[in-house]
Short mmCIF file of C-alpha atoms in Angstrom, two decimals:
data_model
loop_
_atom_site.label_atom_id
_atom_site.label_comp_id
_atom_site.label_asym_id
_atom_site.label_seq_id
_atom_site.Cartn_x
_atom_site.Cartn_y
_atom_site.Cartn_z
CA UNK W 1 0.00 0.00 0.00
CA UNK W 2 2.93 2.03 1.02
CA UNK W 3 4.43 1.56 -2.48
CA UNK W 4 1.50 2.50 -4.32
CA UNK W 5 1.12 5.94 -2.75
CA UNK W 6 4.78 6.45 -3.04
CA UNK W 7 4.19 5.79 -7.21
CA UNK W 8 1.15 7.75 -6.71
CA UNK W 9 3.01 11.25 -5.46
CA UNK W 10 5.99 10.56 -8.07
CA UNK W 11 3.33 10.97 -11.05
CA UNK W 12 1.14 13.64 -9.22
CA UNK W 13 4.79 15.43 -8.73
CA UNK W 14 5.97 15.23 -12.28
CA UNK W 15 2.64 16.13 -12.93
CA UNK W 16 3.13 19.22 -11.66
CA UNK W 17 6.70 19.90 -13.13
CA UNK W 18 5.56 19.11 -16.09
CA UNK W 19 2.96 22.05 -15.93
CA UNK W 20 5.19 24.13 -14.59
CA UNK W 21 7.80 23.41 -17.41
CA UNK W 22 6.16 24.54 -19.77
CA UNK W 23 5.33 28.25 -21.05
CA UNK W 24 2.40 28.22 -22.75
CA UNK W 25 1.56 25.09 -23.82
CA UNK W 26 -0.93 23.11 -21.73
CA UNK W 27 -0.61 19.35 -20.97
CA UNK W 28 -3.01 17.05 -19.57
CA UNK W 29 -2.81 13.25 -18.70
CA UNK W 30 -4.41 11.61 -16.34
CA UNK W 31 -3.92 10.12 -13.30
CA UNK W 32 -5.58 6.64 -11.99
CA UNK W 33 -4.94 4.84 -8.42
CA UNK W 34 -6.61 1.37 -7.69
CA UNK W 35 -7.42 0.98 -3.64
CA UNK W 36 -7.07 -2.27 -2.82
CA UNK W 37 -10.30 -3.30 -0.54
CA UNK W 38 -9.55 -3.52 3.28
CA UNK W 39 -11.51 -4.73 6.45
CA UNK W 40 -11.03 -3.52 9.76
CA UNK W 41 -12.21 -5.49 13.16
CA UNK W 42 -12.37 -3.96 16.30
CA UNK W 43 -13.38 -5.34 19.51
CA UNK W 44 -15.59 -3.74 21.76
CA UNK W 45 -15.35 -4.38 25.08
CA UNK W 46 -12.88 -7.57 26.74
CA UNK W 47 -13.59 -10.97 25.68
CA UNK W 48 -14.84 -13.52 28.06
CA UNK W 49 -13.28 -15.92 29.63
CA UNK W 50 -14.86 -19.58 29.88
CA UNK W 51 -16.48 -21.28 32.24
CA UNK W 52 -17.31 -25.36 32.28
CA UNK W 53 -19.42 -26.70 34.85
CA UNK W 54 -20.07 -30.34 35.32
CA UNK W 55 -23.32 -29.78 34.02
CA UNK W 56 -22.08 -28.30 30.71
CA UNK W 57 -19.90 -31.12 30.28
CA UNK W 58 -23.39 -33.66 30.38
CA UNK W 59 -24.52 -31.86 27.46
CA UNK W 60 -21.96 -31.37 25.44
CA UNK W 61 -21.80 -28.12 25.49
CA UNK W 62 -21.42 -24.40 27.12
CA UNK W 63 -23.17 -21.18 26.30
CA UNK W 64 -20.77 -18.15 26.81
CA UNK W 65 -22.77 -15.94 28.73
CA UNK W 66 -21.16 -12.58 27.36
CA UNK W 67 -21.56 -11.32 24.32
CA UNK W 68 -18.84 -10.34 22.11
CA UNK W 69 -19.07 -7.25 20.77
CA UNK W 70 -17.22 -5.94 17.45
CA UNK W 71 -17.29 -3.26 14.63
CA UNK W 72 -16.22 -4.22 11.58
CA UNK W 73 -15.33 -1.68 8.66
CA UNK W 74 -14.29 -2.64 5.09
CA UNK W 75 -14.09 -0.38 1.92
CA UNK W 76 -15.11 -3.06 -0.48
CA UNK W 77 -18.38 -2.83 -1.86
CA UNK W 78 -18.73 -7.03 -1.81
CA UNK W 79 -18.70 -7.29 2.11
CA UNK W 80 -16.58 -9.38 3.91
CA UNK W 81 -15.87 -12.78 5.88
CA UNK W 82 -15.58 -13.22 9.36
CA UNK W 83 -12.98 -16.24 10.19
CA UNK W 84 -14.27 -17.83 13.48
CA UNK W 85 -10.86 -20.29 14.67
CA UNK W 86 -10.41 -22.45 17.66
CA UNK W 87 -7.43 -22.38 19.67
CA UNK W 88 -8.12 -25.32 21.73
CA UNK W 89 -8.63 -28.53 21.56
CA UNK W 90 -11.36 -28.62 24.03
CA UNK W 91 -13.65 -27.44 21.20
CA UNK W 92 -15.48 -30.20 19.03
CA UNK W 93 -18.18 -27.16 17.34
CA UNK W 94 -18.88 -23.67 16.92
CA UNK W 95 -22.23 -22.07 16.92
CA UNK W 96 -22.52 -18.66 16.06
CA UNK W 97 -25.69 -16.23 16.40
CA UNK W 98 -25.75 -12.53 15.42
CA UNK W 99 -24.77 -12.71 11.93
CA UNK W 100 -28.53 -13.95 10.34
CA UNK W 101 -29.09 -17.23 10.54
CA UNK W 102 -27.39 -19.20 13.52
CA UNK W 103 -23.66 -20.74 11.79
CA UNK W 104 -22.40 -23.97 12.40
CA UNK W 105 -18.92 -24.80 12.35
CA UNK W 106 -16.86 -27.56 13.53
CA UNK W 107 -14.44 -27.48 16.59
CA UNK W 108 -11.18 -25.61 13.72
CA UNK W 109 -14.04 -22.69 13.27
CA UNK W 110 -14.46 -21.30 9.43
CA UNK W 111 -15.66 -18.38 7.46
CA UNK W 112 -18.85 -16.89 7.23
CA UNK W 113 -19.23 -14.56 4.61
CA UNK W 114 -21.27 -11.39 5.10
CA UNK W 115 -22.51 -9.86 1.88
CA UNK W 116 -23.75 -6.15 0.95
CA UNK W 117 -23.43 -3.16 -1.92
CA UNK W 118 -21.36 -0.43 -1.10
CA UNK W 119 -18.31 -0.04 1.91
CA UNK W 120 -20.03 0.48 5.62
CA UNK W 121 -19.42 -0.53 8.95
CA UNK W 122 -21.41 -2.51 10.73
CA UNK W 123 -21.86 -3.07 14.86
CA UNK W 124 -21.78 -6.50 15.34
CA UNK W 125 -23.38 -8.65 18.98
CA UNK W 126 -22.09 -12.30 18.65
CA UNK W 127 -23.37 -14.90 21.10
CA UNK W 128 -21.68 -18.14 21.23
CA UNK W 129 -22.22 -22.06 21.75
CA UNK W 130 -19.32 -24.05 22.28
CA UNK W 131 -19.38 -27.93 21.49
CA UNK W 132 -16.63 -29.70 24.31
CA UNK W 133 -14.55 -32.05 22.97
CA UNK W 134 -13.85 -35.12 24.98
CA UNK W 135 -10.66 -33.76 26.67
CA UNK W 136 -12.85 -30.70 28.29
CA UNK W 137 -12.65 -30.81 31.99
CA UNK W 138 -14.23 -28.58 34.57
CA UNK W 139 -12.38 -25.02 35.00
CA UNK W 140 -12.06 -21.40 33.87
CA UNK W 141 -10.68 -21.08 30.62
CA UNK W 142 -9.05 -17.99 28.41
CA UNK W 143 -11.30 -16.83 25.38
CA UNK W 144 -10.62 -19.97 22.88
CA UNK W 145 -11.68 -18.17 19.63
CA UNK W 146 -9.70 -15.99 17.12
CA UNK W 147 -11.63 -13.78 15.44
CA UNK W 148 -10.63 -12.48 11.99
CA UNK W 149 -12.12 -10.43 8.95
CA UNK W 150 -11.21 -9.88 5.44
CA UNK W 151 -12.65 -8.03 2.52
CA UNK W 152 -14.51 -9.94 -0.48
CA UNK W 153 -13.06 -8.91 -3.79
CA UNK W 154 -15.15 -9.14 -6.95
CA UNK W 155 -14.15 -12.66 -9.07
#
């Protein structure tokens, strides 16, 4: 990105010499600059930590009882995909509400692709369901997810 603006103020400056150069002849050309599309996450507010009771470890699973917050902000006009990955291997599944319909992913997380027209930013409230692996025991656990976002490009 870096390189491209440094291309971008050599022709803007010889641009301007070249105007400058001359007397009274006028020159035009024109400049173009392609923006590559970007997404930005931010995280609003701490993520939880984790919680397994003997009881969530009868059913198979534990609701996170926080919410996880986010905004996310991309300039392309295709949307974007959230990656959703698992950091432990106490997680067999993923459930994810908040983004439409409720995603299910297995215990290595995915991508869920968020489509739309133009570049926005959205406020996002995720609530979770983790599936426990065999391995889960009782105990307080760090945040196991890593949450991730890139823009969708046109084909």
């Amino acid at each position: 990105m870096d390189r491209a603006r440094q291309w971008l103020s050599v022709l803007v400056l010889a641009g301007s010499c070249a105007v400058f150069a001359s007397d009274e002849r006028r020159s035009q050309f024109t400049v173009s600059a392609h923006v590559g599309a970007v997404a930005v996450i931010e995280q609003l507010g701490a993520l939880p930590e984790i919680d397994i009771g003997p009881a969530d470890l009868q059913r198979g699973f534990v609701d996170v009882p926080e919410q996880v917050r986010l905004r996310i902000s991309s300039n392309s006009s295709h949307g974007f995909a959230l990656d959703v990955h698992s950091l432990s291997p106490l997680i067999r599944s993923i459930n994810v509400e908040g983004l439409g319909p409720t995603v299910s992913l297995s215990g290595e997380g995915g991508s869920v692709v968020q489509r739309w027209q133009q570049a926005q930013t959205v406020s996002l409230t995720l609530k979770f369901r983790l599936g426990l692996g065999s391995t889960a025991t009782p105990g307080r656990y760090a945040w196991p997810l890593q949450l991730r976002v890139h823009p969708l490009e046109a084909n």
